[in-house]
XYZ file of C-alpha atoms in Angstrom:
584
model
C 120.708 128.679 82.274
C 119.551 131.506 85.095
C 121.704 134.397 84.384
C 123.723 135.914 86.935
C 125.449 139.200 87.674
C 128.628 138.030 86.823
C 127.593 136.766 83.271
C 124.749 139.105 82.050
C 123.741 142.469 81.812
C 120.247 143.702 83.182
C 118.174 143.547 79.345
C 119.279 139.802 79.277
C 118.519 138.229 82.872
C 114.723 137.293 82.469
C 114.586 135.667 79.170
C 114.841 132.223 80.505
C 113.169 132.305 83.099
C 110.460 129.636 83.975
C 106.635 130.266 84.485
C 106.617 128.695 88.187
C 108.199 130.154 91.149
C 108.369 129.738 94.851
C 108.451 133.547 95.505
C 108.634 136.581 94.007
C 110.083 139.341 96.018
C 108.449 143.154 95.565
C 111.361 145.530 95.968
C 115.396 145.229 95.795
C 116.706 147.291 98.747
C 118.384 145.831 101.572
C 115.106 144.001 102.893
C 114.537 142.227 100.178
C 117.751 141.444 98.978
C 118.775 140.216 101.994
C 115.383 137.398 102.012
C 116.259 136.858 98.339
C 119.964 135.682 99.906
C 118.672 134.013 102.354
C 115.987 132.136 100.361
C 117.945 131.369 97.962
C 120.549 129.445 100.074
C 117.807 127.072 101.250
C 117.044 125.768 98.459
C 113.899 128.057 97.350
C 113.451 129.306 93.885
C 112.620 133.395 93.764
C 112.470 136.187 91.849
C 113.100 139.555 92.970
C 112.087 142.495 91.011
C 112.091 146.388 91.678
C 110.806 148.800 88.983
C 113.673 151.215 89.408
C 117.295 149.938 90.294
C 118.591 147.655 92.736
C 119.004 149.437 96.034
C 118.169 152.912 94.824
C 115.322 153.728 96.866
C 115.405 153.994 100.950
C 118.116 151.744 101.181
C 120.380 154.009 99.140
C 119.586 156.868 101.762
C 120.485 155.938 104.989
C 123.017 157.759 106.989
C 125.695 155.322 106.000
C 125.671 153.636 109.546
C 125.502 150.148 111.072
C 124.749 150.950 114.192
C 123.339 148.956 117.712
C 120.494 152.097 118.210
C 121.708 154.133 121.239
C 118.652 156.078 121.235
C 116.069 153.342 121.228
C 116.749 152.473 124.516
C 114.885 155.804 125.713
C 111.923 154.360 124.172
C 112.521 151.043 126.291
C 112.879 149.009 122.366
C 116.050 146.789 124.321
C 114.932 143.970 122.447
C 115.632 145.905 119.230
C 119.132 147.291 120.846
C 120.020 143.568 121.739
C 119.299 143.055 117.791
C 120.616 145.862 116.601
C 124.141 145.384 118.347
C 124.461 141.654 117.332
C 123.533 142.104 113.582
C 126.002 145.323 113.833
C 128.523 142.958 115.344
C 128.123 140.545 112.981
C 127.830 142.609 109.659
C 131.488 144.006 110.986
C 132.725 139.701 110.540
C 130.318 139.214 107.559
C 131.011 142.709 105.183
C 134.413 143.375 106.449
C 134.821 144.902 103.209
C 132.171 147.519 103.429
C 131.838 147.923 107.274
C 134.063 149.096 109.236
C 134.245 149.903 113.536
C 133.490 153.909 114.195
C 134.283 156.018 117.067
C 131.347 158.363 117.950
C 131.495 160.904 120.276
C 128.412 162.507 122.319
C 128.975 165.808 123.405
C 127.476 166.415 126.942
C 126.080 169.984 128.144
C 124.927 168.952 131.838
C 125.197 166.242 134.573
C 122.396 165.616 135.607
C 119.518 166.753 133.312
C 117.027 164.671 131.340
C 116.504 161.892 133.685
C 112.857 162.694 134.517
C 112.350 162.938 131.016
C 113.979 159.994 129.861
C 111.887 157.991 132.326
C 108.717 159.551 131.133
C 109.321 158.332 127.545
C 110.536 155.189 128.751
C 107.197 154.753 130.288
C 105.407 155.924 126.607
C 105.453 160.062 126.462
C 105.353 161.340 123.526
C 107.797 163.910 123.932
C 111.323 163.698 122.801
C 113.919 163.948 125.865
C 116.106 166.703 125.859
C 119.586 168.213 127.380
C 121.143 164.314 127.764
C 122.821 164.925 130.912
C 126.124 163.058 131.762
C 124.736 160.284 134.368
C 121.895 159.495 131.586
C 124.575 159.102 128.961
C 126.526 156.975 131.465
C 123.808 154.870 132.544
C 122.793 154.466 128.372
C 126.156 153.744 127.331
C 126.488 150.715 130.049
C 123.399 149.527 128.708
C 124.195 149.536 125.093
C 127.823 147.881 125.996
C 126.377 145.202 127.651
C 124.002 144.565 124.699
C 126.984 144.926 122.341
C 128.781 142.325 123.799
C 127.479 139.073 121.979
C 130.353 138.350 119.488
C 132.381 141.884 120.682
C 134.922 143.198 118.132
C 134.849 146.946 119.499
C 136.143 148.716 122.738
C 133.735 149.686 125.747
C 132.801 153.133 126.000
C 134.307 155.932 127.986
C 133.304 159.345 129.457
C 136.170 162.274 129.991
C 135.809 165.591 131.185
C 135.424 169.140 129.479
C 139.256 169.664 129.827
C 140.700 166.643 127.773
C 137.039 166.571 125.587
C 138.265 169.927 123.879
C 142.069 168.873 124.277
C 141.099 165.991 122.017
C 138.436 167.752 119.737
C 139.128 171.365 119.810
C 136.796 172.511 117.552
C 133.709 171.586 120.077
C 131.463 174.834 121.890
C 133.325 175.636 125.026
C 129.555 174.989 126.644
C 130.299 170.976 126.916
C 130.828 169.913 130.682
C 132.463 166.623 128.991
C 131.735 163.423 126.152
C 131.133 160.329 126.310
C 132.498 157.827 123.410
C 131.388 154.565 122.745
C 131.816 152.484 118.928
C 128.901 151.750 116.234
C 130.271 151.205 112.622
C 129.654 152.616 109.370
C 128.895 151.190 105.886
C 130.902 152.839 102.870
C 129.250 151.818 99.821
C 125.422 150.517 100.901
C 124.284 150.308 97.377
C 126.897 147.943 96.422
C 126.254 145.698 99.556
C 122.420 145.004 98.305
C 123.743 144.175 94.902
C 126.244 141.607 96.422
C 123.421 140.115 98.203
C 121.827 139.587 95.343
C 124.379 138.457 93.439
C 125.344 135.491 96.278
C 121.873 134.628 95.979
C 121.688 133.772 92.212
C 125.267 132.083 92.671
C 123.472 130.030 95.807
C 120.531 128.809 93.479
C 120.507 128.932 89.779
C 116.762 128.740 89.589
C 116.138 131.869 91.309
C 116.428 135.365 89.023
C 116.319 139.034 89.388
C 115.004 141.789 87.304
C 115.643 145.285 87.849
C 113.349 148.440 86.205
C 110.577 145.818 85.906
C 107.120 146.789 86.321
C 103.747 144.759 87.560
C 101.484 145.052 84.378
C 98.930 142.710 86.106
C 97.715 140.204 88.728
C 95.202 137.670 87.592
C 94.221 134.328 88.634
C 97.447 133.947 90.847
C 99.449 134.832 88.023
C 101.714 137.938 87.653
C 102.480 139.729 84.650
C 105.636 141.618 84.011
C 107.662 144.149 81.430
C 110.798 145.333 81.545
C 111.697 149.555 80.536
C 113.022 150.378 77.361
C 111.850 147.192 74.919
C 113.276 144.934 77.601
C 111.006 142.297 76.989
C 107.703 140.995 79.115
C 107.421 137.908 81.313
C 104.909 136.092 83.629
C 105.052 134.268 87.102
C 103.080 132.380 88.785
C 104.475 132.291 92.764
C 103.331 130.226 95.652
C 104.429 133.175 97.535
C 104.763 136.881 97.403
C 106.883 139.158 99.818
C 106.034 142.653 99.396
C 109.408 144.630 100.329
C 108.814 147.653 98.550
C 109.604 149.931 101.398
C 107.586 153.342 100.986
C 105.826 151.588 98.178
C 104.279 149.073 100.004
C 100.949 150.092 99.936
C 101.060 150.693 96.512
C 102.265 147.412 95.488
C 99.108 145.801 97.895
C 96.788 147.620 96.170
C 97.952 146.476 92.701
C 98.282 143.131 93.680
C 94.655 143.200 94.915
C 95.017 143.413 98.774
C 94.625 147.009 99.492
C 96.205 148.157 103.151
C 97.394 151.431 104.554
C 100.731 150.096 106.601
C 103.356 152.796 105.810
C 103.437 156.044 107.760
C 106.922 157.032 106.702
C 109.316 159.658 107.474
C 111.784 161.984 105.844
C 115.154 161.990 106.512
C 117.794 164.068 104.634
C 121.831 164.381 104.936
C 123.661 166.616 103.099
C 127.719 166.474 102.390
C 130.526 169.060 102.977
C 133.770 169.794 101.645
C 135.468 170.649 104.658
C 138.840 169.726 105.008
C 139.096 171.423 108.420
C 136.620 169.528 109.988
C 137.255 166.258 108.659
C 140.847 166.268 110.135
C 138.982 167.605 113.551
C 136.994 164.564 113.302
C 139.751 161.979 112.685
C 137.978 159.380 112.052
C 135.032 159.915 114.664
C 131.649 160.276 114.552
C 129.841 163.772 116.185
C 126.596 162.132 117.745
C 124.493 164.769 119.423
C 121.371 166.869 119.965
C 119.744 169.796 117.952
C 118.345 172.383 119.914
C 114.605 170.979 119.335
C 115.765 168.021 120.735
C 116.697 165.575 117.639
C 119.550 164.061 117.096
C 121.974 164.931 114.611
C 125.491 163.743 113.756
C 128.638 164.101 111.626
C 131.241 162.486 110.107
C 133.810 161.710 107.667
C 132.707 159.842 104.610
C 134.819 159.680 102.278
C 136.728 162.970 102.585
C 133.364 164.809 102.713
C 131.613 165.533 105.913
C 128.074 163.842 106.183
C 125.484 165.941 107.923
C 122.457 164.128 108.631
C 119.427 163.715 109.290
C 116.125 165.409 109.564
C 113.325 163.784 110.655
C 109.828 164.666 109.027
C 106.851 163.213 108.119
C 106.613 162.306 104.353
C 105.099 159.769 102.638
C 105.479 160.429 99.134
C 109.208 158.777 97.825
C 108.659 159.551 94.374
C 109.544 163.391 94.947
C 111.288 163.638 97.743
C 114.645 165.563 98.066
C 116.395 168.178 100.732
C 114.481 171.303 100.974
C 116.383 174.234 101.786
C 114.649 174.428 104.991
C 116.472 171.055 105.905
C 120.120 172.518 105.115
C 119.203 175.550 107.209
C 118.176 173.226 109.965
C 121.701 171.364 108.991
C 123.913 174.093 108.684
C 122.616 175.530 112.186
C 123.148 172.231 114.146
C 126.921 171.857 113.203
C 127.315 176.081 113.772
C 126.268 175.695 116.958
C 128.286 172.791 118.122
C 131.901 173.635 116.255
C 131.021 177.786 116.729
C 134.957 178.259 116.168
C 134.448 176.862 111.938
C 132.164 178.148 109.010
C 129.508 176.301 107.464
C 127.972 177.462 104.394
C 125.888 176.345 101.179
C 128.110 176.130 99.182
C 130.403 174.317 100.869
C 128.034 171.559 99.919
C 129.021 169.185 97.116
C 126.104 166.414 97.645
C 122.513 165.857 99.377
C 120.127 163.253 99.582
C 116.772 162.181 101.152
C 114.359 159.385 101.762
C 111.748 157.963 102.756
C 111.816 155.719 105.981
C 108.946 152.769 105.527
C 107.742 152.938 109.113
C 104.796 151.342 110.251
C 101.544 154.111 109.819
C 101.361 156.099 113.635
C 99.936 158.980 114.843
C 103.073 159.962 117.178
C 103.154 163.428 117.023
C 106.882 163.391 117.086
C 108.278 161.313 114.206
C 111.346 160.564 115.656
C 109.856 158.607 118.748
C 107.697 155.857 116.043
C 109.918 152.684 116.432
C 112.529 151.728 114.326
C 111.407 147.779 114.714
C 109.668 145.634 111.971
C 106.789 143.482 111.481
C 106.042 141.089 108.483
C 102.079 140.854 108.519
C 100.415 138.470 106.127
C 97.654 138.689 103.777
C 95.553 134.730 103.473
C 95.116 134.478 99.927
C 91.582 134.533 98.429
C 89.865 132.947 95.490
C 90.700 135.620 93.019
C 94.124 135.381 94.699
C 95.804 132.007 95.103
C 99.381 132.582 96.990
C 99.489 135.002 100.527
C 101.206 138.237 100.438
C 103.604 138.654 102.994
C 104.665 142.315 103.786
C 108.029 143.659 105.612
C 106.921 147.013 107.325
C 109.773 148.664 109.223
C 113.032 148.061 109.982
C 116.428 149.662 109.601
C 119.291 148.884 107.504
C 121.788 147.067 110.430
C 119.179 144.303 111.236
C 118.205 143.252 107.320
C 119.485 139.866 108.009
C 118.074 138.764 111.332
C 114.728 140.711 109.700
C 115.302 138.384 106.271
C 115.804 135.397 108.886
C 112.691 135.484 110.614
C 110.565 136.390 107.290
C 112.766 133.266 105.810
C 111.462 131.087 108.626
C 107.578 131.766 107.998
C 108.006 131.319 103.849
C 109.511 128.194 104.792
C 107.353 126.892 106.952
C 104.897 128.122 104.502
C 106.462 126.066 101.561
C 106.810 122.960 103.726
C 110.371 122.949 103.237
C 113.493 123.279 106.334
C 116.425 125.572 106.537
C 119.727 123.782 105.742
C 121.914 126.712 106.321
C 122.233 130.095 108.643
C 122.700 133.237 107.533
C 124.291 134.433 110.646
C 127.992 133.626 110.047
C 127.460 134.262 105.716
C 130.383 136.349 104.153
C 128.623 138.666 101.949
C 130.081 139.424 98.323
C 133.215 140.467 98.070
C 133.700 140.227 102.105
C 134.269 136.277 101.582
C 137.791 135.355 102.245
C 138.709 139.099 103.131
C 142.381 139.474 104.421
C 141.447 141.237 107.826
C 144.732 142.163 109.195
C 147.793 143.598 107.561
C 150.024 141.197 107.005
C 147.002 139.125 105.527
C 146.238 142.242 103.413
C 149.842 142.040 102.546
C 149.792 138.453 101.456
C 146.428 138.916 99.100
C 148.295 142.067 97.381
C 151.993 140.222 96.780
C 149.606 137.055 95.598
C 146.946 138.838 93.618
C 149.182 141.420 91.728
C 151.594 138.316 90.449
C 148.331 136.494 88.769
C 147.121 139.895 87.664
C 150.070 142.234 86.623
C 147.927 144.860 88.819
C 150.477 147.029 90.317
C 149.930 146.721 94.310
C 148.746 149.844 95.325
C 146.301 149.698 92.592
C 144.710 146.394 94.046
C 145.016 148.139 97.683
C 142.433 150.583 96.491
C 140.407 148.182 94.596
C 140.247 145.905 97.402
C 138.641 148.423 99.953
C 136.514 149.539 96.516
C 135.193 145.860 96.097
C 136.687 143.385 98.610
C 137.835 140.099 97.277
C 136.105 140.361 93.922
C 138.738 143.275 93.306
C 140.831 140.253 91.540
C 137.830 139.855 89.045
C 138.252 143.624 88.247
C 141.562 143.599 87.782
C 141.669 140.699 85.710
C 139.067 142.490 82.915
C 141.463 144.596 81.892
C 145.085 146.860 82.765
C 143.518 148.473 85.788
C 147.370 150.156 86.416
C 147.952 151.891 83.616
C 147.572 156.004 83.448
C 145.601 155.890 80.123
C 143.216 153.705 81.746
C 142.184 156.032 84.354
C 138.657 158.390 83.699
C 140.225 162.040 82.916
C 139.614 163.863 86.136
C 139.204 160.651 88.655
C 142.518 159.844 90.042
C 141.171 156.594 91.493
C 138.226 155.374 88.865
C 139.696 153.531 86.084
C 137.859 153.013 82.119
C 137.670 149.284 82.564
C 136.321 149.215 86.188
C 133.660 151.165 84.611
C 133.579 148.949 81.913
C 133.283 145.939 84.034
C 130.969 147.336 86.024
C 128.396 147.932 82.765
C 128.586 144.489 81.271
C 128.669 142.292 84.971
C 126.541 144.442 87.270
C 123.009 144.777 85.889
C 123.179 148.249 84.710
C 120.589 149.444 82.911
C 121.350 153.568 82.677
C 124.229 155.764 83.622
C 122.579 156.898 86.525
C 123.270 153.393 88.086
C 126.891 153.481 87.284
C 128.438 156.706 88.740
C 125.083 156.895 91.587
C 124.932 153.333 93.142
C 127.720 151.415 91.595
C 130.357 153.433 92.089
C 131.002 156.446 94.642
C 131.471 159.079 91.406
C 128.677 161.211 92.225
C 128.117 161.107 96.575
C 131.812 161.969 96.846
C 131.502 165.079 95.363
C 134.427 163.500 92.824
C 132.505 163.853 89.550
C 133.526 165.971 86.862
C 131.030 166.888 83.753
C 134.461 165.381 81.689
C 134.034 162.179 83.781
C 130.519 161.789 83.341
C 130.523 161.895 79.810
C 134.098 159.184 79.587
C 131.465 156.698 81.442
C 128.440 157.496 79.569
C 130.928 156.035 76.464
C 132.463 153.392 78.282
C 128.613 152.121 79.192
C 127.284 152.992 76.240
C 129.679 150.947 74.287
C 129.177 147.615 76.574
C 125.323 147.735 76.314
C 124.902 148.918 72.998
C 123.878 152.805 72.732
C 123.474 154.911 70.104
C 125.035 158.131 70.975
C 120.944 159.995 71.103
C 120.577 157.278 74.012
C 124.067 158.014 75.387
C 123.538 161.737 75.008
C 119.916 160.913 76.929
C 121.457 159.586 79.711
C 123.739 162.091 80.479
C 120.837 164.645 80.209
C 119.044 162.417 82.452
C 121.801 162.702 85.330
C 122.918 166.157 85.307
C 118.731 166.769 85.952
C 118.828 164.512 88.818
C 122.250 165.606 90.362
C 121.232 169.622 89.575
C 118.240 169.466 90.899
C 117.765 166.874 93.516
C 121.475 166.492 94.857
C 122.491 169.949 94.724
C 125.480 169.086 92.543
C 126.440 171.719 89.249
C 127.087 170.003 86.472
C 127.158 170.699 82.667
C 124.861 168.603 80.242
C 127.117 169.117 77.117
C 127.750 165.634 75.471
C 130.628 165.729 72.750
C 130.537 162.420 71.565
C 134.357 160.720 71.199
C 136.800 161.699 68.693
C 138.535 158.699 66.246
C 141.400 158.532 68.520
C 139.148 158.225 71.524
C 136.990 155.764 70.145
C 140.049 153.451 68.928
C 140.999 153.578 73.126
C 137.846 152.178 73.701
C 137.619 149.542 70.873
């Protein structure tokens, strides 16, 4: 038997697996989770492994959008708009669960500047445009509605003037002439939505495995050794097929595989979040889309209660060590100042930050924001001392991983001989399958699902926007309603989701838990109190002594403290009798 998310944790997965493989896939984010789907669902036997946690490199630092690409069509990339906008528009049918429409307003400063500047990078300057003047927004929008409008499920856009623009949004500079609003979407828990592609591929093929913190020991004679952190055991492949999808890693994982290259000329993009409860109820819901005064674009919105404040754009190319630098929340801080003058923004308003690395394809632009956004899957022929090609996914962006995963999916299988027998393009994702879209369908899937579960409705309301439809699996593991089950400082995170969560969802550390399985730590939400209830609940499903359980914890608070700008406390007390007889 393949294990599968739903039946094993992480240390077990790989111990049955065969020798013989159709493809092994370098690197769980959203790239190559979304090929592992797709491959898996026609029929092809894979094996995806990462050597750090599913979804916990790029793809868990994007800014938390699923959006058409407004500003690619200044760089005349309409092909990747028309893209961009369909996989957005689909991803809204597909992930219901997890994407959702947003309203995103461009402030405008003039009416007619930027046009001779817009046409100069259209025609392949390498300088940014700047001051967006309202006829080039106009003339933008129009484009990007008409490219939105395969499979539509949003509202066209619309321009007002300065008058009703700050009778709407107060808190806006006095300086705007008017704004222009138009609908992308945004994605509330990314790092879940790669695990539940994984997940529906192992459920599509039962041959097919995946293998997180699993490092390449060695490539030989077309045959790939593995091992697994922490005595998880070793294993070898032998793959007609390789897809590289490591991201920032890529040329890394070429090298080591014997095909040296030099593909990724990445960029740095960092977002920090604010608790601001004044500007999240100016926002209401919308997205702040507009431009720094060096010309980049910035934006801001509500996730989750917290305002996200994103993104830099810098050249980087090392993901191992990258984080915010203070420069980046000055840069930050001053954008928002000097579009909402009338509020404060301040360090420590700050309760999270992240960075990453965006895999883009090696360029000497001198502006990083202007190298494209698109992808490319080049191919390495193998060669005697390497039997099976290596296929490798440079580029791309987060909205278009399927139609991306398609077209890779096309070229393995015409590699492998073999046809596609189903599309990817209508696919519910995880727990997006069957999701009750409307309210009295909501309505209907709360009255049903709380009478099979005991689950108290407003309970499963919350764990349905946590998890979608697999909410009923969570609130079947265990009372999910009742106030002793609840962490001691979460009002909304419950002992046996997290307890779920450690024995179904390949966790291999805390870190995964309360960073990529849950929203515990981005929200700002997590208390030292909470950190160490989770660290017992986990530690108790997989089996750790409490020096391992006090390791973990350790291991956290040095990543939030130092690299997400969070304060926590690293004092573990391990659980009293009466806490330990909860948890038995």
């Amino acid at each position: 038997m393949t294990p599968t998310a739903e039946s094993h944790h992480g240390s077990e997965q790989m111990t049955a697996l065969p020798g013989d493989v159709d493809v092994v896939i370098f690197g769980a984010g959203i790239n190559g989770a979304g090929l592992f789907r797709d491959l898996c669902a026609q029929g092809v036997s894979c094996c995806i492994v990462d050597k750090a946690d599913f979804g916990s490199g790029t793809s868990a630092a994007p800014s938390r959008l699923i959006h058409g690409g407004l500003k690619y069509l200044e760089t005349g990339e309409f092909g990747l708009v028309a893209q961009s906008t369909l996989e957005r528009n689909l991803l809204l049918k597909n992930a219901p669960h997890y994407v959702s429409p947003l309203p995103t307003v461009i402030p405008i400063f003039s009416w007619g500047k930027g046009m001779w500047a817009a046409l100069r990078t259209l025609l392949g300057s390498t300088s940014a445009p700047r001051s967006r003047g309202a006829i080039l927004i106009k003339i933008g929008l129009m484009i990007y509605d008409f490219y939105g409008s395969r499979h539509r499920v949003m509202p066209r856009h619309r321009l007002v003037g300065r008058r009703q623009a700050l009778r709407d949004m107060p808190a806006l500079t006095g300086s705007i002439v008017a704004t222009g609003t138009y609908y992308d979407a945004k994605i509330t828990h990314p790092e879940r939505l790669v695990l539940e592609l994984i997940a529906d591929g192992l459920e599509a093929n039962p041959n097919s495995s995946a293998a997180n913190y699993t490092a390449l020991v060695s490539s030989a004679n077309g045959v790939l050794a593995f091992r697994r952190e922490n005595g998880g055991g070793a294993f070898s492949l032998r793959p007609k097929l390789v897809v590289n999808a490591a991201g920032p890693w890529i040329d890394q994982v070429n090298a080591a595989l014997g095909a040296p290259s030099k593909m990724i000329g990445g960029t740095k993009g960092s977002h920090i979040l604010l608790k601001h409860d004044a500007l999240v109820q100016s926002l209401a819901g919308r997205m702040l889309y507009f431009e720094a005064d060096d010309g980049r674009i910035c934006l801001v919105y509500d996730y989750l209660g917290k305002a996200l404040v994103g993104s830099t754009d810098l050249a980087a190319d090392n993901p191992d060590t990258v984080r915010c630098e203070p420069a980046e929340i000055d840069y930050l801080l001053e954008s928002v100042r000097t579009l909402l003058p009338g509020m404060r923004f301040e360090r420590e308003q700050i309760v999270y930050a992240y960075s990453g690395i965006r895999p883009l394809p090696a360029s000497d632009a001198a502006i990083p924001g202007l190298i494209s956004r698109d992808h490319s899957a080049p191919v390495a022929e193998p060669e005697p001392s390497r039997p099976f090609p290596i296929i490798s996914l440079i580029g791309g962006k987060w909205t278009t991983f399927r139609g991306f995963a398609e077209e890779v999916a096309e070229t393995v299988l015409d590699r492998l001989g073999r046809a596609r027998k189903v599309t990817t393009r209508s696919m519910p994702i995880g727990g997006g399958r069957d999701f009750p879209t409307d309210t009295a369908a909501r309505s209907s899937w709360l009255v049903n699902t709380a009478s099979a579960s005991g689950i108290d409705e407003t309970r499963l309301d919350l764990l349905l926007s946590r998890y979608g439809t697999k909410a009923s699996r969570i609130a079947r593991h265990q009372s999910a309603s009742s106030n002793e089950d609840r962490l001691p400082d979460s009002s909304d995170y419950s002992v046996s989701e997290i307890d779920y969560i450690a024995r179904n969802e390949f966790v291999e550390h805390l870190a995964d838990i309360v960073m990529r399985r849950t929203t515990l730590a981005i929200s700002g939400s997590l208390t030292t109190g909470d950190l160490q209830q989770v660290a017992i609940v986990a530690g108790r499903a997989l089996g750790w002594n409490p020096q391992r359980t006090g390791e973990e914890i350790d291991a956290v608070v040095t990543q939030l403290n130092g690299t997400n700008l969070m304060g926590l406390q690293a004092e573990f007390h391990p659980p009293i009798a009466s806490d330990r007889a909860k948890l038995a």
